[in-house]
Amino acid sequence: NDSQSKPVCMFDYTGKLVDVYGSISIAAKTLNINKLTISYNAKNNCKKPIEINNKKYFFRFLKNYLNNGFVL
């Protein structure tokens, strides 16, 4: 990870932590979804989840999660 990478957390629809990725780019490649979609969801604490394989997920930056918990 380069110094610009911000780890991002993936949560299921109930707010349970599912996975942590080293960066938005890694999450996007792994999940085969657009980086901007993840970035927008994480930056804005979106209340609308992202649908992946018919399941709904939220993304939050790890730093924010560690400081504030899961915020919807």
PDB file of C-alpha atoms in Angstrom:
ATOM      1  CA  ASN A   1       0.000   0.000   0.000  1.00  0.00           C
ATOM      2  CA  ASP A   2       1.227   3.466  -0.817  1.00  0.00           C
ATOM      3  CA  SER A   3       0.972   6.320   1.658  1.00  0.00           C
ATOM      4  CA  GLN A   4      -2.239   7.584   0.011  1.00  0.00           C
ATOM      5  CA  SER A   5      -4.125   4.335   0.644  1.00  0.00           C
ATOM      6  CA  LYS A   6      -6.924   4.482   3.166  1.00  0.00           C
ATOM      7  CA  PRO A   7      -8.097   1.130   4.491  1.00  0.00           C
ATOM      8  CA  VAL A   8     -11.805   0.605   3.958  1.00  0.00           C
ATOM      9  CA  CYS A   9     -14.246  -1.652   5.842  1.00  0.00           C
ATOM     10  CA  MET A  10     -17.109  -3.584   4.307  1.00  0.00           C
ATOM     11  CA  PHE A  11     -20.257  -4.129   6.391  1.00  0.00           C
ATOM     12  CA  ASP A  12     -23.331  -6.216   5.747  1.00  0.00           C
ATOM     13  CA  TYR A  13     -26.821  -4.722   5.833  1.00  0.00           C
ATOM     14  CA  THR A  14     -27.043  -5.154   9.623  1.00  0.00           C
ATOM     15  CA  GLY A  15     -23.796  -3.234  10.229  1.00  0.00           C
ATOM     16  CA  LYS A  16     -21.705  -6.340  10.925  1.00  0.00           C
ATOM     17  CA  LEU A  17     -18.082  -6.045   9.766  1.00  0.00           C
ATOM     18  CA  VAL A  18     -17.523  -8.434   6.855  1.00  0.00           C
ATOM     19  CA  ASP A  19     -14.045  -7.517   5.598  1.00  0.00           C
ATOM     20  CA  VAL A  20     -11.300  -4.889   5.655  1.00  0.00           C
ATOM     21  CA  TYR A  21      -9.356  -3.917   2.532  1.00  0.00           C
ATOM     22  CA  GLY A  22      -6.054  -2.046   2.415  1.00  0.00           C
ATOM     23  CA  SER A  23      -7.502   0.542   0.036  1.00  0.00           C
ATOM     24  CA  ILE A  24     -10.531   1.382  -2.071  1.00  0.00           C
ATOM     25  CA  SER A  25      -8.619   0.172  -5.148  1.00  0.00           C
ATOM     26  CA  ILE A  26      -8.035  -3.251  -3.597  1.00  0.00           C
ATOM     27  CA  ALA A  27     -11.696  -3.517  -2.568  1.00  0.00           C
ATOM     28  CA  ALA A  28     -12.862  -2.479  -6.045  1.00  0.00           C
ATOM     29  CA  LYS A  29     -10.627  -5.023  -7.788  1.00  0.00           C
ATOM     30  CA  THR A  30     -11.502  -7.815  -5.363  1.00  0.00           C
ATOM     31  CA  LEU A  31     -15.240  -7.190  -5.554  1.00  0.00           C
ATOM     32  CA  ASN A  32     -15.263  -6.152  -9.225  1.00  0.00           C
ATOM     33  CA  ILE A  33     -17.071  -2.869  -8.582  1.00  0.00           C
ATOM     34  CA  ASN A  34     -16.273   0.757  -9.355  1.00  0.00           C
ATOM     35  CA  LYS A  35     -13.833   2.586  -7.046  1.00  0.00           C
ATOM     36  CA  LEU A  36     -15.954   5.724  -7.122  1.00  0.00           C
ATOM     37  CA  THR A  37     -18.988   3.795  -5.892  1.00  0.00           C
ATOM     38  CA  ILE A  38     -17.053   2.551  -2.858  1.00  0.00           C
ATOM     39  CA  SER A  39     -15.425   5.928  -2.281  1.00  0.00           C
ATOM     40  CA  TYR A  40     -18.729   7.803  -2.331  1.00  0.00           C
ATOM     41  CA  ASN A  41     -20.350   5.279   0.028  1.00  0.00           C
ATOM     42  CA  ALA A  42     -17.438   5.482   2.498  1.00  0.00           C
ATOM     43  CA  LYS A  43     -16.904   9.254   2.392  1.00  0.00           C
ATOM     44  CA  ASN A  44     -20.540  10.171   2.851  1.00  0.00           C
ATOM     45  CA  ASN A  45     -21.594   7.493   5.369  1.00  0.00           C
ATOM     46  CA  CYS A  46     -24.288   6.628   2.835  1.00  0.00           C
ATOM     47  CA  LYS A  47     -27.527   5.207   4.136  1.00  0.00           C
ATOM     48  CA  LYS A  48     -28.095   3.493   0.783  1.00  0.00           C
ATOM     49  CA  PRO A  49     -26.140   0.232   0.522  1.00  0.00           C
ATOM     50  CA  ILE A  50     -24.244  -1.049  -2.506  1.00  0.00           C
ATOM     51  CA  GLU A  51     -25.660  -4.238  -3.963  1.00  0.00           C
ATOM     52  CA  ILE A  52     -23.108  -6.968  -4.707  1.00  0.00           C
ATOM     53  CA  ASN A  53     -24.310 -10.417  -5.810  1.00  0.00           C
ATOM     54  CA  ASN A  54     -27.850  -9.667  -4.592  1.00  0.00           C
ATOM     55  CA  LYS A  55     -26.621  -8.737  -1.099  1.00  0.00           C
ATOM     56  CA  LYS A  56     -26.399  -5.231   0.339  1.00  0.00           C
ATOM     57  CA  TYR A  57     -23.207  -3.773   1.797  1.00  0.00           C
ATOM     58  CA  PHE A  58     -21.928  -0.518   3.229  1.00  0.00           C
ATOM     59  CA  PHE A  59     -18.358   0.802   3.122  1.00  0.00           C
ATOM     60  CA  ARG A  60     -16.682   2.997   5.717  1.00  0.00           C
ATOM     61  CA  PHE A  61     -13.086   4.111   6.142  1.00  0.00           C
ATOM     62  CA  LEU A  62     -11.289   2.076   8.803  1.00  0.00           C
ATOM     63  CA  LYS A  63     -10.126   5.185  10.681  1.00  0.00           C
ATOM     64  CA  ASN A  64     -13.709   6.473  10.976  1.00  0.00           C
ATOM     65  CA  TYR A  65     -14.942   3.047  12.056  1.00  0.00           C
ATOM     66  CA  LEU A  66     -12.285   2.742  14.745  1.00  0.00           C
ATOM     67  CA  ASN A  67     -13.085   6.250  16.036  1.00  0.00           C
ATOM     68  CA  ASN A  68     -16.880   6.209  15.769  1.00  0.00           C
ATOM     69  CA  GLY A  69     -18.048   2.641  15.181  1.00  0.00           C
ATOM     70  CA  PHE A  70     -20.400   1.859  12.307  1.00  0.00           C
ATOM     71  CA  VAL A  71     -22.358   5.006  11.416  1.00  0.00           C
ATOM     72  CA  LEU A  72     -25.391   4.878   9.163  1.00  0.00           C
TER      73      LEU A  72
END
